[in-house]
GROMACS .gro file of C-alpha atoms in nm:
model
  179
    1UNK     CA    1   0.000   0.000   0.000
    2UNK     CA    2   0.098   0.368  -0.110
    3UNK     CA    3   0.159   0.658   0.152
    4UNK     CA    4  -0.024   0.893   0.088
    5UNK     CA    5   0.157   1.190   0.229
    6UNK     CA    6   0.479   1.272   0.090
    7UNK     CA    7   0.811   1.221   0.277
    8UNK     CA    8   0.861   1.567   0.252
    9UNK     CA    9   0.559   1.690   0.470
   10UNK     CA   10   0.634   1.383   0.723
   11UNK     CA   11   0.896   1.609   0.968
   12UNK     CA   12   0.657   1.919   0.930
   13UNK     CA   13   0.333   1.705   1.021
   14UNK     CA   14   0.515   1.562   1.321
   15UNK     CA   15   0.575   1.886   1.441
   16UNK     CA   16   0.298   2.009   1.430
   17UNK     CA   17   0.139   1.710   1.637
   18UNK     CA   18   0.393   1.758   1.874
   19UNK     CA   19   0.289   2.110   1.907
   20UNK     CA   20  -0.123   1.988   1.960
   21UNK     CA   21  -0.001   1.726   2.223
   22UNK     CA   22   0.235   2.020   2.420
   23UNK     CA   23  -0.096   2.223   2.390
   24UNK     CA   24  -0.328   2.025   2.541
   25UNK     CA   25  -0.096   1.900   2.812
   26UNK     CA   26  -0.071   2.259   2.939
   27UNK     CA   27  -0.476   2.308   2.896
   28UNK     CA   28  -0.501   2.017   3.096
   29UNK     CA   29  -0.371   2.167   3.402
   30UNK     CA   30  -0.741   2.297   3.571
   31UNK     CA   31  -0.914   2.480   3.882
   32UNK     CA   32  -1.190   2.383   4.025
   33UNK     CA   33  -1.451   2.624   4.227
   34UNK     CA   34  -1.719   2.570   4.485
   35UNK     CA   35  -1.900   2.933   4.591
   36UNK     CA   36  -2.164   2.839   4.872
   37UNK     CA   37  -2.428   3.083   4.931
   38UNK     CA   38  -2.598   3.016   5.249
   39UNK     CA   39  -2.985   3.016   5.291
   40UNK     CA   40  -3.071   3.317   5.495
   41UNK     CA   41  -3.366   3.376   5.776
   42UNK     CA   42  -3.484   3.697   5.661
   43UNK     CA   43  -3.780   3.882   5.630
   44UNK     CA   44  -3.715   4.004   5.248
   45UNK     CA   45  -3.446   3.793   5.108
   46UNK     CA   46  -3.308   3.899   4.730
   47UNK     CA   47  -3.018   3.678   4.545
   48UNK     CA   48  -2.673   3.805   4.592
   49UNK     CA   49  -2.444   3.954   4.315
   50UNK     CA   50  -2.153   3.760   4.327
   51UNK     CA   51  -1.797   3.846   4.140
   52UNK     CA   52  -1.528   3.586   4.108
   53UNK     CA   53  -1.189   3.741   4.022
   54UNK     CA   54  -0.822   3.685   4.078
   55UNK     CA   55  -0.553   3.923   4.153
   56UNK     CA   56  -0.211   3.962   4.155
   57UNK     CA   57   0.046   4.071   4.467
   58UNK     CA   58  -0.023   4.411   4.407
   59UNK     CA   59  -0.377   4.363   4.446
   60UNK     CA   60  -0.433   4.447   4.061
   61UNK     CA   61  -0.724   4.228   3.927
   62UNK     CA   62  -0.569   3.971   3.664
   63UNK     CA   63  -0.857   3.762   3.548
   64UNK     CA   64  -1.263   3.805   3.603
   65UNK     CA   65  -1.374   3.423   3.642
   66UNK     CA   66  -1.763   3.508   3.693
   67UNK     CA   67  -1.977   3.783   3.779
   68UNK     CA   68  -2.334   3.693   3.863
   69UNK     CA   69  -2.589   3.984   3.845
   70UNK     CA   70  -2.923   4.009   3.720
   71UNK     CA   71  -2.863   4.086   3.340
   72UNK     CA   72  -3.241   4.004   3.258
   73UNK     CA   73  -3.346   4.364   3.390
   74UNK     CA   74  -3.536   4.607   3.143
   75UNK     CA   75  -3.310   4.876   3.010
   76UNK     CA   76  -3.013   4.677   3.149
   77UNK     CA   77  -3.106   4.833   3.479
   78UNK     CA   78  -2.882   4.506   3.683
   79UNK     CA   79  -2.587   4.673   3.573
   80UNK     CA   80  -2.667   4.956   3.830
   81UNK     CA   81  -2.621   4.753   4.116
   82UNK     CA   82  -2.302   4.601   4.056
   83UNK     CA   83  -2.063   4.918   4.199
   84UNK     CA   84  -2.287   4.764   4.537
   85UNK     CA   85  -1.974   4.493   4.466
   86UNK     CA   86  -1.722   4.743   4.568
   87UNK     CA   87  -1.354   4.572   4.591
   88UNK     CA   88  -1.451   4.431   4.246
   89UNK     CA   89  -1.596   4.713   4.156
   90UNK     CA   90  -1.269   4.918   4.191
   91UNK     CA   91  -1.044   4.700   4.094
   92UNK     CA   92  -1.220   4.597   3.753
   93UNK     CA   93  -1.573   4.576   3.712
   94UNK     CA   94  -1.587   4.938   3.673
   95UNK     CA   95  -1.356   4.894   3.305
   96UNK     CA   96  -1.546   4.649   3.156
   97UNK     CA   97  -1.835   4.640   2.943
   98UNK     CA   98  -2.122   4.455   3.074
   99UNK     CA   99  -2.238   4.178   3.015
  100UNK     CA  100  -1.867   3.974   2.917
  101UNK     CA  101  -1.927   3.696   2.713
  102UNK     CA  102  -1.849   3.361   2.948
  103UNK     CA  103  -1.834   3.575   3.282
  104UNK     CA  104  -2.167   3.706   3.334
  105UNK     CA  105  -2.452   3.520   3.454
  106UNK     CA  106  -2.715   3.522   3.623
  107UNK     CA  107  -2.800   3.551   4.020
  108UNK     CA  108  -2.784   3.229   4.203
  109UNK     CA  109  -3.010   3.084   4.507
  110UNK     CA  110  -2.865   2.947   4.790
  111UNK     CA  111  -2.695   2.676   4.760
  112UNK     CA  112  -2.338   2.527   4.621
  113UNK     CA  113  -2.216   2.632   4.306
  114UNK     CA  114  -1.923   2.481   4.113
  115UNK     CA  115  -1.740   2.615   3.823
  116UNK     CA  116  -1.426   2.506   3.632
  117UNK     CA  117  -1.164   2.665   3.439
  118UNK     CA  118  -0.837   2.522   3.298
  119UNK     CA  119  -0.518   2.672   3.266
  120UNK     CA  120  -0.469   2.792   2.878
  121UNK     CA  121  -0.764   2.871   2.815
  122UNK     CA  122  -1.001   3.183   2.877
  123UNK     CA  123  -1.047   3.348   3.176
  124UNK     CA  124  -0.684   3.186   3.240
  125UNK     CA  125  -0.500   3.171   2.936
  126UNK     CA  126  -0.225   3.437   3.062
  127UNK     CA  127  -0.161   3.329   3.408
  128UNK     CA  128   0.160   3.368   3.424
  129UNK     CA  129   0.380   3.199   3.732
  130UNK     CA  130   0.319   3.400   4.080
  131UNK     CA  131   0.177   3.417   4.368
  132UNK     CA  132  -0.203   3.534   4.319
  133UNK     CA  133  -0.519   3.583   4.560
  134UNK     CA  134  -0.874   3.414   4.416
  135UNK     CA  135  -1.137   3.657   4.551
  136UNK     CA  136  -1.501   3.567   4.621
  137UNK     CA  137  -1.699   3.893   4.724
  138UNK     CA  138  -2.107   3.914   4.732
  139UNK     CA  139  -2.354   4.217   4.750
  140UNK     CA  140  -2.727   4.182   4.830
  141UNK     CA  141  -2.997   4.409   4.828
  142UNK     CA  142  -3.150   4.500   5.178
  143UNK     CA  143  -2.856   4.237   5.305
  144UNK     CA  144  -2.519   4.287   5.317
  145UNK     CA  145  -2.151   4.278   5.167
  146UNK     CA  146  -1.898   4.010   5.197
  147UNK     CA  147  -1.535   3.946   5.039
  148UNK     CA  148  -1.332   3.573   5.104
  149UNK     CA  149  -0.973   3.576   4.964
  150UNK     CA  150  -0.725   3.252   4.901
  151UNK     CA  151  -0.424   3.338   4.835
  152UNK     CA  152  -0.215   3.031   4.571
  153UNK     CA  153   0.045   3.023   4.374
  154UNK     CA  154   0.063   2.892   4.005
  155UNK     CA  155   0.244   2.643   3.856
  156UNK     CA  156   0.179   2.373   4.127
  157UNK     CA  157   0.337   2.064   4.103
  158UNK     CA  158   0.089   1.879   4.275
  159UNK     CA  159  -0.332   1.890   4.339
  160UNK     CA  160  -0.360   2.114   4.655
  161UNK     CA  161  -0.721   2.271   4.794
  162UNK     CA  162  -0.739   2.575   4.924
  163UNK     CA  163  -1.086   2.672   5.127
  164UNK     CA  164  -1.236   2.969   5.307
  165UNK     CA  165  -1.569   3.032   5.480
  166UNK     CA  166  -1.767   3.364   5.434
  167UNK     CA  167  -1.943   3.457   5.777
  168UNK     CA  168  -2.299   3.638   5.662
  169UNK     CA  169  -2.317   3.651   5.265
  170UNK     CA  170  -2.122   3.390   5.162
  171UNK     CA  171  -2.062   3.019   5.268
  172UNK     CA  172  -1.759   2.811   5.226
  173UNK     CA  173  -1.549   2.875   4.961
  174UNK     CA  174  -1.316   2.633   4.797
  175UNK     CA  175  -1.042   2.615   4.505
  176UNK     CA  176  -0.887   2.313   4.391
  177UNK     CA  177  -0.588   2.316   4.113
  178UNK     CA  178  -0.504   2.061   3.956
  179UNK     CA  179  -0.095   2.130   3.809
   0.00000   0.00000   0.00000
């Protein structure tokens, strides 16, 4: 039987496989999320907004992982609440336009809520090695403000969990990176 691809192209080709298999090695590389918002005994309870974002050592925002608001308001009228979100709100939210395609969603009910990214890829295609701080911070109308940080560094060389616990707006918090 014939090959059908020249010699010629056979160096090049393996290259460029090397190249997919380097890629998706690195992509591989993931961190996992779980934001608990606890179920609240009050009188008039409203979802929070919730922003997921990571910063660097000099508390400069790097990457926005998720920002939950209620986009489904007339006349985009969610939007105005999100300053209520104010670390974020300063350090980023305030620059971007709303809403950002695979950030933005909507409010969430108590509960757990898990999200993944990998490494590579957007939100975290740049993170470059360093020591960084994942923050967790939650607004809610007639309720009140919260912000959980954990700190990590990137590259790992092993799976390590980080966790945190929120006292009023937010529940227990936990990261889990997988090198």
């Amino acid at each position: 039987m014939k090959n059908p691809i020249p010699r010629s192209l056979l160096p090049a080709l393996l290259l460029a496989a090397t190249r997919c298999v380097s890629v998706q090695s690195a992509s591989a590389a993931e961190l996992s999320l779980a934001v608990e918002i606890p179920q609240l005994n009050v009188a008039e309870y409203h979802k929070p907004y919730v922003a997921i974002w990571i910063e660097n050592n000099s508390t400069r925002a790097v990457t926005n992982l998720a920002v939950w608001y209620d986009a489904e308001m007339r006349n985009n009228e969610g939007e105005k609440w999100l300053k209520d979100m104010r670390q974020w709100w300063r350090r980023s939210g305030r620059t971007l336009q709303m809403p950002v395609d695979g950030v933005t969603g909507a409010t969430k009910g108590p509960g757990q809520h898990h999200l993944q990214f990998h490494f590579g890829t957007a939100p975290l295609n740049e993170l470059a090695g360093g020591d960084y701080t994942l923050r967790v911070e939650a607004a809610r109308e007639v309720g009140g403000r919260e912000v959980v940080d954990i700190p990590f560094s990137w590259p790992l060389t092993q799976t390590a969990t980080f966790t945190a616990s929120g006292s009023t707006e937010l529940g227990a918090v936990a990261v889990s990176i997988k090198p």
